[in-house]
Amino acid sequence: MSPTATAVISPENVLHVADSNRRGAVSPVSISTGSKTVAASDDLNVALAQIVQSVTDRSESAESKIITVDLVKGENVQEFSTRLRMLLLFMNRNEGSVSATVSPSFQDDTYPAMLALVKGFQSSGASEDWRPDGPRSIRVGNARHLFVSVDMPVMDRSPAPDTLIELVSAHKISSSWYDQRVSPRVASIGITTLMFGIPNSPGSDYAGSVFKRERTRNLSVRSGGIHLSRQLNWSASAAV
């Protein structure tokens, strides 16, 4: 692994997620995997470990994982997501992989996420290690990360994700759209699906969202399901 990659994925850069509502302090997280609940300390090290382990354990016999993460209203996990995307790109730069981020809005979600990833490479000294690869795709070596917007799809023949698919603001993404447009493309064995959302959010979006559906299934202790709660004063077994 190159010195640049080591710098990018070092624990101080990757494992800490700032809570923007608390000036950099990090909220507690509780984790439910099957019938077991784990209380993490003051960061998301355990959460990231679950994600990275499920991604790196890919094989023909590996079980696909679906991870749902409760966020508090107004919480921004862009820094966490940016570091995770950089980590995956550098980890798989030799053997190759395809990961993707799906967001409701190009203007509010996708463009800021792409810009944050580019700035992340620049600030880490890896500005020469990446290149654009298609309308909304970034490549490092043989690894690619795609950006998909619900409200502004790109009509190209992009490769199917085989490593990780991340849904940002998943409480705003309808389950019917996800089933029609995303599920057929991410049926890869051993793929990890990560969904960030706000449970019980006001409005009509949440009721029919893919986040509500998959969160409910995870809390019902399904195989391959992991639920993480960033909601303060919530337990991982909170009612849906």
Coordinates of C-alpha atoms in Angstrom, one line a residue:
M1 CA 0.0 0.0 0.0
S2 CA 1.3 3.4 -1.0
P3 CA 2.2 6.1 1.7
T4 CA -0.6 8.2 0.3
A5 CA -3.1 5.4 0.8
T6 CA -1.9 4.8 4.3
A7 CA -2.4 8.5 5.1
V8 CA -5.9 8.4 3.6
I9 CA -7.1 5.4 5.6
S10 CA -5.3 6.1 8.9
P11 CA -7.5 5.7 12.0
E12 CA -7.5 9.4 12.8
N13 CA -8.8 10.2 9.3
V14 CA -11.2 7.4 8.8
L15 CA -12.7 6.1 12.1
H16 CA -14.1 9.3 13.6
V17 CA -17.4 10.9 12.5
A18 CA -18.0 14.4 13.7
D19 CA -21.5 15.2 14.9
S20 CA -22.1 18.6 13.3
N21 CA -24.6 19.6 16.0
R22 CA -22.1 19.2 18.8
R23 CA -19.0 21.0 17.4
G24 CA -17.1 17.9 16.6
A25 CA -18.2 15.7 19.5
V26 CA -19.4 12.3 18.4
S27 CA -22.7 10.8 19.5
P28 CA -23.0 7.3 21.0
V29 CA -24.0 4.5 18.7
S30 CA -25.8 1.2 19.5
I31 CA -25.6 -1.7 17.2
S32 CA -28.0 -4.6 16.7
T33 CA -26.8 -7.7 14.9
G34 CA -29.3 -10.4 15.2
S35 CA -30.3 -10.7 18.8
K36 CA -27.1 -9.1 20.1
T37 CA -26.8 -5.4 20.9
V38 CA -23.4 -3.8 21.2
A39 CA -22.9 -0.3 22.8
A40 CA -20.0 1.4 21.1
S41 CA -17.9 4.1 22.9
D42 CA -17.7 7.7 21.8
D43 CA -17.1 7.1 18.1
L44 CA -18.2 5.0 15.1
N45 CA -15.2 2.7 15.1
V46 CA -17.4 -0.4 15.6
A47 CA -19.8 0.8 12.8
L48 CA -16.9 1.3 10.4
A49 CA -15.5 -2.1 11.3
Q50 CA -18.7 -3.8 10.5
I51 CA -18.8 -2.1 7.1
V52 CA -15.2 -2.7 6.2
Q53 CA -15.4 -6.3 7.4
S54 CA -18.5 -7.1 5.3
V55 CA -16.9 -5.4 2.2
T56 CA -13.5 -7.2 2.6
D57 CA -15.1 -10.6 3.3
R58 CA -16.6 -10.8 -0.2
S59 CA -16.6 -14.2 -1.8
E60 CA -19.0 -16.5 -3.7
S61 CA -20.1 -18.0 -0.4
A62 CA -20.3 -14.7 1.5
E63 CA -23.7 -13.5 2.7
S64 CA -24.9 -10.1 1.4
K65 CA -25.2 -7.5 4.2
I66 CA -27.7 -4.7 4.6
I67 CA -26.8 -2.1 7.2
T68 CA -29.3 0.6 8.2
V69 CA -28.1 3.6 10.3
D70 CA -30.4 5.9 12.2
L71 CA -29.4 9.5 12.1
V72 CA -30.7 12.5 14.1
K73 CA -32.4 15.3 12.1
G74 CA -29.8 17.6 10.6
E75 CA -26.9 15.2 11.1
N76 CA -24.4 15.2 8.3
V77 CA -22.3 12.1 7.7
Q78 CA -20.6 13.4 4.6
E79 CA -17.1 13.3 6.2
F80 CA -17.6 9.7 7.2
S81 CA -18.9 8.7 3.7
T82 CA -16.1 10.6 2.0
R83 CA -13.4 8.7 4.0
L84 CA -15.2 5.4 3.4
R85 CA -15.3 6.0 -0.4
M86 CA -11.6 6.9 -0.4
L87 CA -10.8 3.8 1.7
L88 CA -12.6 1.5 -0.7
L89 CA -11.0 3.0 -3.8
F90 CA -7.5 2.7 -2.4
M91 CA -8.1 -0.8 -0.9
N92 CA -9.3 -2.1 -4.3
R93 CA -7.1 -0.1 -6.6
N94 CA -5.2 -3.1 -7.8
E95 CA -7.8 -5.9 -8.0
G96 CA -10.7 -3.6 -9.0
S97 CA -14.1 -3.0 -7.5
V98 CA -17.3 -1.0 -8.2
S99 CA -19.0 0.9 -5.4
A100 CA -21.8 3.4 -5.6
T101 CA -23.7 6.1 -3.8
V102 CA -27.4 6.7 -4.4
S103 CA -28.9 10.0 -3.3
P104 CA -32.4 11.6 -3.7
S105 CA -31.2 14.9 -5.1
F106 CA -28.3 15.8 -7.5
Q107 CA -28.1 19.4 -6.3
D108 CA -28.4 18.7 -2.6
D109 CA -26.7 15.4 -2.3
T110 CA -24.8 14.1 -5.3
Y111 CA -22.8 17.2 -6.3
P112 CA -21.7 18.0 -2.8
A113 CA -20.6 14.4 -2.3
M114 CA -18.6 14.3 -5.5
L115 CA -17.0 17.7 -4.6
A116 CA -16.1 16.4 -1.1
L117 CA -14.4 13.3 -2.6
V118 CA -12.3 15.4 -4.9
K119 CA -11.3 17.7 -2.1
G120 CA -10.6 14.7 0.1
F121 CA -8.0 13.5 -2.5
Q122 CA -6.5 16.9 -2.8
S123 CA -6.1 17.5 0.9
S124 CA -4.6 14.0 1.4
G125 CA -2.0 14.5 -1.2
A126 CA -3.6 12.0 -3.6
S127 CA -4.7 14.5 -6.2
E128 CA -2.8 12.7 -8.9
D129 CA -4.1 9.2 -7.9
W130 CA -7.7 9.7 -9.1
R131 CA -9.4 10.5 -12.4
P132 CA -13.0 11.0 -13.6
D133 CA -14.4 8.0 -15.4
G134 CA -17.7 8.8 -17.0
P135 CA -20.4 11.4 -16.2
R136 CA -20.5 10.7 -12.4
S137 CA -17.8 8.2 -11.8
I138 CA -14.4 8.5 -10.1
R139 CA -11.6 5.9 -10.5
V140 CA -8.5 5.1 -8.6
G141 CA -6.5 2.4 -10.4
N142 CA -8.9 -0.4 -11.2
A143 CA -11.5 0.7 -8.6
R144 CA -14.5 2.9 -9.4
H145 CA -17.1 4.7 -7.4
L146 CA -20.4 5.8 -9.1
F147 CA -22.8 8.5 -8.0
V148 CA -26.5 8.0 -8.8
S149 CA -29.2 10.7 -8.3
V150 CA -32.9 9.7 -8.1
D151 CA -34.1 13.1 -9.6
M152 CA -31.4 13.3 -12.3
P153 CA -30.4 9.8 -13.6
V154 CA -27.5 9.4 -16.0
M155 CA -28.4 7.3 -19.1
D156 CA -25.2 5.3 -19.5
R157 CA -24.1 1.7 -19.3
S158 CA -22.2 1.9 -16.1
P159 CA -21.0 -1.3 -14.5
A160 CA -23.0 -2.9 -11.7
P161 CA -21.7 -2.3 -8.2
D162 CA -20.1 -5.4 -6.7
T163 CA -18.7 -4.1 -3.4
L164 CA -20.8 -1.5 -1.6
I165 CA -23.9 0.5 -2.4
E166 CA -24.5 3.4 -0.1
L167 CA -27.9 5.2 0.1
V168 CA -27.8 8.7 1.5
S169 CA -31.0 10.2 2.9
A170 CA -32.6 6.8 2.3
H171 CA -35.8 7.9 4.1
K172 CA -36.4 10.0 1.0
I173 CA -35.9 7.2 -1.5
S174 CA -39.0 5.1 -2.3
S175 CA -38.9 1.4 -2.0
S176 CA -40.6 1.0 -5.4
W177 CA -38.0 3.2 -7.2
Y178 CA -35.2 1.2 -5.4
D179 CA -36.7 -2.1 -6.4
Q180 CA -37.1 -1.1 -10.1
R181 CA -33.9 0.9 -10.6
V182 CA -31.3 -0.3 -8.1
S183 CA -32.0 -3.8 -6.9
P184 CA -31.7 -5.5 -10.4
R185 CA -28.2 -3.9 -10.7
V186 CA -26.8 -4.9 -7.3
A187 CA -27.7 -8.6 -7.0
S188 CA -24.0 -9.4 -6.6
I189 CA -23.2 -12.1 -4.0
G190 CA -21.6 -10.7 -0.9
I191 CA -22.3 -7.0 -1.7
T192 CA -22.9 -4.7 1.2
T193 CA -25.7 -2.2 1.2
L194 CA -25.4 0.8 3.6
M195 CA -28.5 3.0 4.2
F196 CA -28.4 6.3 6.2
G197 CA -31.8 7.7 7.2
I198 CA -33.9 9.5 9.7
P199 CA -36.5 7.2 11.2
N200 CA -40.1 8.5 11.6
S201 CA -39.2 11.6 9.7
P202 CA -42.2 13.9 9.0
G203 CA -43.9 13.9 5.6
S204 CA -45.1 11.2 3.3
D205 CA -41.6 10.1 2.0
Y206 CA -40.7 8.0 5.0
A207 CA -43.8 5.8 5.0
G208 CA -43.0 4.3 1.6
S209 CA -39.2 4.6 1.8
V210 CA -36.7 1.8 1.3
F211 CA -35.1 2.9 4.6
K212 CA -38.3 2.2 6.6
R213 CA -38.7 -1.2 5.0
E214 CA -35.1 -2.4 5.4
R215 CA -34.8 -0.9 8.9
T216 CA -37.9 -2.8 9.9
R217 CA -36.5 -6.0 8.5
N218 CA -33.2 -5.5 10.3
L219 CA -34.9 -4.9 13.6
S220 CA -36.8 -8.1 13.0
V221 CA -33.5 -9.9 13.2
R222 CA -33.1 -11.1 9.6
S223 CA -30.0 -12.9 8.4
G224 CA -27.4 -10.5 7.1
G225 CA -29.0 -7.5 8.6
I226 CA -27.3 -5.0 10.9
H227 CA -28.9 -1.9 12.5
L228 CA -27.0 1.0 13.9
S229 CA -28.6 3.7 15.9
R230 CA -27.1 7.2 16.0
Q231 CA -30.3 8.5 17.6
L232 CA -29.4 10.0 21.0
N233 CA -31.3 8.2 23.9
W234 CA -32.5 5.5 21.5
S235 CA -31.7 1.8 21.8
A236 CA -31.1 -0.5 18.8
S237 CA -34.4 -2.2 19.5
A238 CA -36.4 1.1 19.3
A239 CA -39.9 0.7 17.8
V240 CA -40.2 1.4 14.1

